[in-house]
Amino acid sequence: MKKVSRYIFLFALPSIFALLGTSCANRNRHPEKTKALDSLALLLDSANATLAKSDSVLIRNHINHVFIIVEQVQSNVIDKKDTISRGAAEILRTLNGIRWQLETYSGRKPVLMSVMKQSAIQLRNLRHDIANNRIPADSVNVYYNLETKKADELLETAQQSFKLIETEMPFYDMMAPKADSLIGRLNRHQGI
């Protein structure tokens, strides 16, 4: 029995040291970078979730409403070679600008969401590779800077999208009744 214990001790002890040596060699040499990558991935996930919550149907209804107003003005004023006042033209121009902004947002939203999702995955993969020392030490900063720059740009774009919606939706709510009033005047054969 002593021989077995001695053999276990002779073979087990070097194995334990080898495992400890390997484990220390594989420790995360860039904890600050991996922590930053985790944070950026969470920010992208949060921004993506916020974009997903925006009411696409309401935005599409607003866009369609503006098209209807413009069409009615064209058929009642422009086609009849009638004139419209400077104030009415300003209301319609402003409302059409809002429509353009909302359409731009609607077109970019799915693409932005998809790219942000992919970037979050990329950040998590990079984080894993850095934490497990799978990237050569001289390349860590290159990959880290590339992915964080891309993520920062996406977050900035998402922030601009949030501001656009926060601005344009209330602006639409203010301008749409004025445009509807103009259409009402046109329907009653009054000038605008």
PDB file of C-alpha atoms in Angstrom:
ATOM      1  CA  MET A   1       0.000   0.000   0.000  1.00  0.00           C
ATOM      2  CA  LYS A   2       2.921   2.294   0.748  1.00  0.00           C
ATOM      3  CA  LYS A   3       4.217   1.702  -2.777  1.00  0.00           C
ATOM      4  CA  VAL A   4       0.890   2.741  -4.278  1.00  0.00           C
ATOM      5  CA  SER A   5       0.797   5.887  -2.135  1.00  0.00           C
ATOM      6  CA  ARG A   6       4.343   6.679  -3.123  1.00  0.00           C
ATOM      7  CA  TYR A   7       3.601   6.231  -6.826  1.00  0.00           C
ATOM      8  CA  ILE A   8       0.482   8.399  -6.548  1.00  0.00           C
ATOM      9  CA  PHE A   9       2.499  11.033  -4.748  1.00  0.00           C
ATOM     10  CA  LEU A  10       5.273  10.900  -7.333  1.00  0.00           C
ATOM     11  CA  PHE A  11       2.904  11.116 -10.291  1.00  0.00           C
ATOM     12  CA  ALA A  12       0.117  13.227  -8.801  1.00  0.00           C
ATOM     13  CA  LEU A  13       2.323  15.987  -7.436  1.00  0.00           C
ATOM     14  CA  PRO A  14       3.917  16.875 -10.794  1.00  0.00           C
ATOM     15  CA  SER A  15       0.483  16.698 -12.462  1.00  0.00           C
ATOM     16  CA  ILE A  16      -0.955  19.138  -9.932  1.00  0.00           C
ATOM     17  CA  PHE A  17       1.948  21.544 -10.490  1.00  0.00           C
ATOM     18  CA  ALA A  18       1.522  21.232 -14.251  1.00  0.00           C
ATOM     19  CA  LEU A  19      -2.186  22.066 -13.958  1.00  0.00           C
ATOM     20  CA  LEU A  20      -1.485  25.013 -11.700  1.00  0.00           C
ATOM     21  CA  GLY A  21       1.161  26.267 -14.078  1.00  0.00           C
ATOM     22  CA  THR A  22      -1.219  25.978 -17.022  1.00  0.00           C
ATOM     23  CA  SER A  23      -4.013  27.673 -15.116  1.00  0.00           C
ATOM     24  CA  CYS A  24      -1.794  30.625 -14.222  1.00  0.00           C
ATOM     25  CA  ALA A  25      -0.615  30.913 -17.807  1.00  0.00           C
ATOM     26  CA  ASN A  26      -4.225  31.112 -18.988  1.00  0.00           C
ATOM     27  CA  ARG A  27      -5.309  33.791 -16.546  1.00  0.00           C
ATOM     28  CA  ASN A  28      -6.829  36.928 -18.017  1.00  0.00           C
ATOM     29  CA  ARG A  29      -3.998  39.345 -18.707  1.00  0.00           C
ATOM     30  CA  HIS A  30      -6.358  42.158 -19.731  1.00  0.00           C
ATOM     31  CA  PRO A  31      -9.149  42.328 -17.111  1.00  0.00           C
ATOM     32  CA  GLU A  32      -9.805  46.036 -17.762  1.00  0.00           C
ATOM     33  CA  LYS A  33     -10.366  45.373 -21.475  1.00  0.00           C
ATOM     34  CA  THR A  34     -12.640  42.390 -20.896  1.00  0.00           C
ATOM     35  CA  LYS A  35     -14.672  44.394 -18.396  1.00  0.00           C
ATOM     36  CA  ALA A  36     -15.014  47.251 -20.900  1.00  0.00           C
ATOM     37  CA  LEU A  37     -16.076  44.819 -23.633  1.00  0.00           C
ATOM     38  CA  ASP A  38     -18.738  43.359 -21.323  1.00  0.00           C
ATOM     39  CA  SER A  39     -20.042  46.857 -20.581  1.00  0.00           C
ATOM     40  CA  LEU A  40     -20.169  47.826 -24.253  1.00  0.00           C
ATOM     41  CA  ALA A  41     -22.006  44.629 -25.167  1.00  0.00           C
ATOM     42  CA  LEU A  42     -24.593  45.339 -22.465  1.00  0.00           C
ATOM     43  CA  LEU A  43     -25.019  48.922 -23.718  1.00  0.00           C
ATOM     44  CA  LEU A  44     -25.606  47.634 -27.260  1.00  0.00           C
ATOM     45  CA  ASP A  45     -28.162  45.126 -25.954  1.00  0.00           C
ATOM     46  CA  SER A  46     -29.936  47.895 -24.055  1.00  0.00           C
ATOM     47  CA  ALA A  47     -29.966  50.254 -27.045  1.00  0.00           C
ATOM     48  CA  ASN A  48     -31.266  47.460 -29.237  1.00  0.00           C
ATOM     49  CA  ALA A  49     -34.080  46.720 -26.780  1.00  0.00           C
ATOM     50  CA  THR A  50     -35.002  50.414 -26.663  1.00  0.00           C
ATOM     51  CA  LEU A  51     -35.123  50.619 -30.466  1.00  0.00           C
ATOM     52  CA  ALA A  52     -37.292  47.499 -30.562  1.00  0.00           C
ATOM     53  CA  LYS A  53     -39.797  49.220 -28.256  1.00  0.00           C
ATOM     54  CA  SER A  54     -40.366  52.160 -30.587  1.00  0.00           C
ATOM     55  CA  ASP A  55     -43.838  51.966 -32.111  1.00  0.00           C
ATOM     56  CA  SER A  56     -43.175  51.220 -35.774  1.00  0.00           C
ATOM     57  CA  VAL A  57     -46.877  51.055 -36.588  1.00  0.00           C
ATOM     58  CA  LEU A  58     -47.545  54.507 -35.142  1.00  0.00           C
ATOM     59  CA  ILE A  59     -44.582  55.943 -37.013  1.00  0.00           C
ATOM     60  CA  ARG A  60     -45.789  54.335 -40.270  1.00  0.00           C
ATOM     61  CA  ASN A  61     -49.304  55.745 -39.659  1.00  0.00           C
ATOM     62  CA  HIS A  62     -47.849  59.241 -39.220  1.00  0.00           C
ATOM     63  CA  ILE A  63     -45.873  58.889 -42.442  1.00  0.00           C
ATOM     64  CA  ASN A  64     -48.968  57.709 -44.316  1.00  0.00           C
ATOM     65  CA  HIS A  65     -51.014  60.563 -42.864  1.00  0.00           C
ATOM     66  CA  VAL A  66     -48.555  63.103 -44.250  1.00  0.00           C
ATOM     67  CA  PHE A  67     -48.720  61.453 -47.675  1.00  0.00           C
ATOM     68  CA  ILE A  68     -52.526  61.723 -47.601  1.00  0.00           C
ATOM     69  CA  ILE A  69     -52.348  65.408 -46.680  1.00  0.00           C
ATOM     70  CA  VAL A  70     -49.836  66.150 -49.440  1.00  0.00           C
ATOM     71  CA  GLU A  71     -51.952  64.237 -51.955  1.00  0.00           C
ATOM     72  CA  GLN A  72     -55.094  66.148 -50.967  1.00  0.00           C
ATOM     73  CA  VAL A  73     -53.299  69.471 -51.257  1.00  0.00           C
ATOM     74  CA  GLN A  74     -51.971  68.511 -54.672  1.00  0.00           C
ATOM     75  CA  SER A  75     -55.378  67.448 -55.966  1.00  0.00           C
ATOM     76  CA  ASN A  76     -57.216  70.458 -54.542  1.00  0.00           C
ATOM     77  CA  VAL A  77     -54.705  73.249 -54.993  1.00  0.00           C
ATOM     78  CA  ILE A  78     -51.817  72.474 -57.284  1.00  0.00           C
ATOM     79  CA  ASP A  79     -53.803  70.577 -59.935  1.00  0.00           C
ATOM     80  CA  LYS A  80     -56.361  73.419 -60.029  1.00  0.00           C
ATOM     81  CA  LYS A  81     -53.556  75.965 -60.309  1.00  0.00           C
ATOM     82  CA  ASP A  82     -54.724  77.608 -57.128  1.00  0.00           C
ATOM     83  CA  THR A  83     -52.369  79.324 -54.716  1.00  0.00           C
ATOM     84  CA  ILE A  84     -51.706  78.712 -51.074  1.00  0.00           C
ATOM     85  CA  SER A  85     -50.657  81.165 -48.422  1.00  0.00           C
ATOM     86  CA  ARG A  86     -47.132  81.396 -47.117  1.00  0.00           C
ATOM     87  CA  GLY A  87     -48.290  80.111 -43.694  1.00  0.00           C
ATOM     88  CA  ALA A  88     -50.018  77.081 -45.212  1.00  0.00           C
ATOM     89  CA  ALA A  89     -46.959  76.336 -47.344  1.00  0.00           C
ATOM     90  CA  GLU A  90     -44.755  76.500 -44.240  1.00  0.00           C
ATOM     91  CA  ILE A  91     -47.013  74.088 -42.339  1.00  0.00           C
ATOM     92  CA  LEU A  92     -46.966  71.628 -45.240  1.00  0.00           C
ATOM     93  CA  ARG A  93     -43.215  71.965 -45.754  1.00  0.00           C
ATOM     94  CA  THR A  94     -42.565  71.383 -42.051  1.00  0.00           C
ATOM     95  CA  LEU A  95     -44.871  68.378 -41.941  1.00  0.00           C
ATOM     96  CA  ASN A  96     -43.205  66.920 -45.026  1.00  0.00           C
ATOM     97  CA  GLY A  97     -39.806  67.381 -43.357  1.00  0.00           C
ATOM     98  CA  ILE A  98     -41.071  65.467 -40.330  1.00  0.00           C
ATOM     99  CA  ARG A  99     -42.289  62.713 -42.660  1.00  0.00           C
ATOM    100  CA  TRP A 100     -38.860  62.512 -44.242  1.00  0.00           C
ATOM    101  CA  GLN A 101     -37.164  62.198 -40.833  1.00  0.00           C
ATOM    102  CA  LEU A 102     -39.593  59.486 -39.717  1.00  0.00           C
ATOM    103  CA  GLU A 103     -39.119  57.569 -42.968  1.00  0.00           C
ATOM    104  CA  THR A 104     -35.350  57.761 -42.588  1.00  0.00           C
ATOM    105  CA  TYR A 105     -35.642  56.417 -39.047  1.00  0.00           C
ATOM    106  CA  SER A 106     -37.997  53.630 -40.132  1.00  0.00           C
ATOM    107  CA  GLY A 107     -35.666  52.547 -42.904  1.00  0.00           C
ATOM    108  CA  ARG A 108     -32.550  52.581 -40.753  1.00  0.00           C
ATOM    109  CA  LYS A 109     -34.022  51.007 -37.623  1.00  0.00           C
ATOM    110  CA  PRO A 110     -33.956  47.325 -38.712  1.00  0.00           C
ATOM    111  CA  VAL A 111     -30.457  47.653 -40.158  1.00  0.00           C
ATOM    112  CA  LEU A 112     -29.163  49.406 -37.046  1.00  0.00           C
ATOM    113  CA  MET A 113     -30.721  46.786 -34.782  1.00  0.00           C
ATOM    114  CA  SER A 114     -29.161  43.962 -36.785  1.00  0.00           C
ATOM    115  CA  VAL A 115     -25.709  45.557 -36.835  1.00  0.00           C
ATOM    116  CA  MET A 116     -25.858  46.326 -33.099  1.00  0.00           C
ATOM    117  CA  LYS A 117     -26.817  42.717 -32.340  1.00  0.00           C
ATOM    118  CA  GLN A 118     -23.901  41.448 -34.430  1.00  0.00           C
ATOM    119  CA  SER A 119     -21.521  43.915 -32.781  1.00  0.00           C
ATOM    120  CA  ALA A 120     -22.571  42.733 -29.298  1.00  0.00           C
ATOM    121  CA  ILE A 121     -21.842  39.149 -30.342  1.00  0.00           C
ATOM    122  CA  GLN A 122     -18.478  40.244 -31.746  1.00  0.00           C
ATOM    123  CA  LEU A 123     -17.633  42.036 -28.479  1.00  0.00           C
ATOM    124  CA  ARG A 124     -18.490  38.953 -26.444  1.00  0.00           C
ATOM    125  CA  ASN A 125     -16.390  36.731 -28.701  1.00  0.00           C
ATOM    126  CA  LEU A 126     -13.472  39.131 -28.465  1.00  0.00           C
ATOM    127  CA  ARG A 127     -13.865  39.303 -24.706  1.00  0.00           C
ATOM    128  CA  HIS A 128     -13.745  35.504 -24.513  1.00  0.00           C
ATOM    129  CA  ASP A 129     -10.670  35.318 -26.735  1.00  0.00           C
ATOM    130  CA  ILE A 130      -8.839  38.018 -24.773  1.00  0.00           C
ATOM    131  CA  ALA A 131      -9.751  36.483 -21.405  1.00  0.00           C
ATOM    132  CA  ASN A 132      -8.467  33.082 -22.563  1.00  0.00           C
ATOM    133  CA  ASN A 133      -5.321  34.508 -24.192  1.00  0.00           C
ATOM    134  CA  ARG A 134      -6.257  33.285 -27.654  1.00  0.00           C
ATOM    135  CA  ILE A 135      -5.104  36.487 -29.307  1.00  0.00           C
ATOM    136  CA  PRO A 136      -1.411  37.306 -29.558  1.00  0.00           C
ATOM    137  CA  ALA A 137      -0.460  39.970 -27.022  1.00  0.00           C
ATOM    138  CA  ASP A 138       0.656  42.380 -29.741  1.00  0.00           C
ATOM    139  CA  SER A 139      -2.744  42.147 -31.463  1.00  0.00           C
ATOM    140  CA  VAL A 140      -5.040  42.585 -28.458  1.00  0.00           C
ATOM    141  CA  ASN A 141      -5.059  46.390 -28.671  1.00  0.00           C
ATOM    142  CA  VAL A 142      -5.701  46.348 -32.414  1.00  0.00           C
ATOM    143  CA  TYR A 143      -8.786  44.129 -32.119  1.00  0.00           C
ATOM    144  CA  TYR A 144      -9.949  45.853 -28.956  1.00  0.00           C
ATOM    145  CA  ASN A 145      -9.704  49.347 -30.476  1.00  0.00           C
ATOM    146  CA  LEU A 146     -11.402  48.252 -33.702  1.00  0.00           C
ATOM    147  CA  GLU A 147     -14.391  46.633 -32.002  1.00  0.00           C
ATOM    148  CA  THR A 148     -14.850  49.318 -29.342  1.00  0.00           C
ATOM    149  CA  LYS A 149     -14.710  52.070 -31.962  1.00  0.00           C
ATOM    150  CA  LYS A 150     -17.379  50.298 -34.008  1.00  0.00           C
ATOM    151  CA  ALA A 151     -19.543  49.775 -30.916  1.00  0.00           C
ATOM    152  CA  ASP A 152     -19.151  53.426 -29.867  1.00  0.00           C
ATOM    153  CA  GLU A 153     -20.214  54.591 -33.336  1.00  0.00           C
ATOM    154  CA  LEU A 154     -23.269  52.325 -33.241  1.00  0.00           C
ATOM    155  CA  LEU A 155     -24.230  53.618 -29.812  1.00  0.00           C
ATOM    156  CA  GLU A 156     -23.875  57.185 -31.059  1.00  0.00           C
ATOM    157  CA  THR A 157     -26.088  56.396 -34.049  1.00  0.00           C
ATOM    158  CA  ALA A 158     -28.663  54.795 -31.766  1.00  0.00           C
ATOM    159  CA  GLN A 159     -28.581  57.864 -29.511  1.00  0.00           C
ATOM    160  CA  GLN A 160     -29.213  60.114 -32.515  1.00  0.00           C
ATOM    161  CA  SER A 161     -32.147  57.898 -33.493  1.00  0.00           C
ATOM    162  CA  PHE A 162     -33.628  58.174 -29.986  1.00  0.00           C
ATOM    163  CA  LYS A 163     -33.289  61.970 -30.091  1.00  0.00           C
ATOM    164  CA  LEU A 164     -34.842  62.105 -33.550  1.00  0.00           C
ATOM    165  CA  ILE A 165     -37.928  60.206 -32.397  1.00  0.00           C
ATOM    166  CA  GLU A 166     -38.144  62.208 -29.164  1.00  0.00           C
ATOM    167  CA  THR A 167     -38.122  65.404 -31.242  1.00  0.00           C
ATOM    168  CA  GLU A 168     -40.087  64.502 -34.360  1.00  0.00           C
ATOM    169  CA  MET A 169     -43.022  62.645 -32.787  1.00  0.00           C
ATOM    170  CA  PRO A 170     -44.134  65.583 -30.597  1.00  0.00           C
ATOM    171  CA  PHE A 171     -43.432  67.945 -33.500  1.00  0.00           C
ATOM    172  CA  TYR A 172     -45.710  65.815 -35.677  1.00  0.00           C
ATOM    173  CA  ASP A 173     -48.392  65.899 -32.958  1.00  0.00           C
ATOM    174  CA  MET A 174     -48.176  69.692 -33.007  1.00  0.00           C
ATOM    175  CA  MET A 175     -48.175  70.141 -36.806  1.00  0.00           C
ATOM    176  CA  ALA A 176     -50.624  67.438 -37.945  1.00  0.00           C
ATOM    177  CA  PRO A 177     -53.764  69.167 -36.536  1.00  0.00           C
ATOM    178  CA  LYS A 178     -52.754  72.376 -38.345  1.00  0.00           C
ATOM    179  CA  ALA A 179     -52.405  70.450 -41.610  1.00  0.00           C
ATOM    180  CA  ASP A 180     -55.713  68.681 -40.986  1.00  0.00           C
ATOM    181  CA  SER A 181     -57.303  72.095 -40.495  1.00  0.00           C
ATOM    182  CA  LEU A 182     -55.940  73.187 -43.874  1.00  0.00           C
ATOM    183  CA  ILE A 183     -57.445  70.089 -45.490  1.00  0.00           C
ATOM    184  CA  GLY A 184     -60.748  70.860 -43.790  1.00  0.00           C
ATOM    185  CA  ARG A 185     -60.675  74.334 -45.324  1.00  0.00           C
ATOM    186  CA  LEU A 186     -59.952  72.809 -48.731  1.00  0.00           C
ATOM    187  CA  ASN A 187     -62.850  70.372 -48.366  1.00  0.00           C
ATOM    188  CA  ARG A 188     -65.166  73.306 -47.581  1.00  0.00           C
ATOM    189  CA  HIS A 189     -63.829  75.006 -50.756  1.00  0.00           C
ATOM    190  CA  GLN A 190     -62.106  77.718 -48.788  1.00  0.00           C
ATOM    191  CA  GLY A 191     -58.628  78.859 -49.675  1.00  0.00           C
ATOM    192  CA  ILE A 192     -55.599  78.043 -47.695  1.00  0.00           C
TER     193      ILE A 192
END
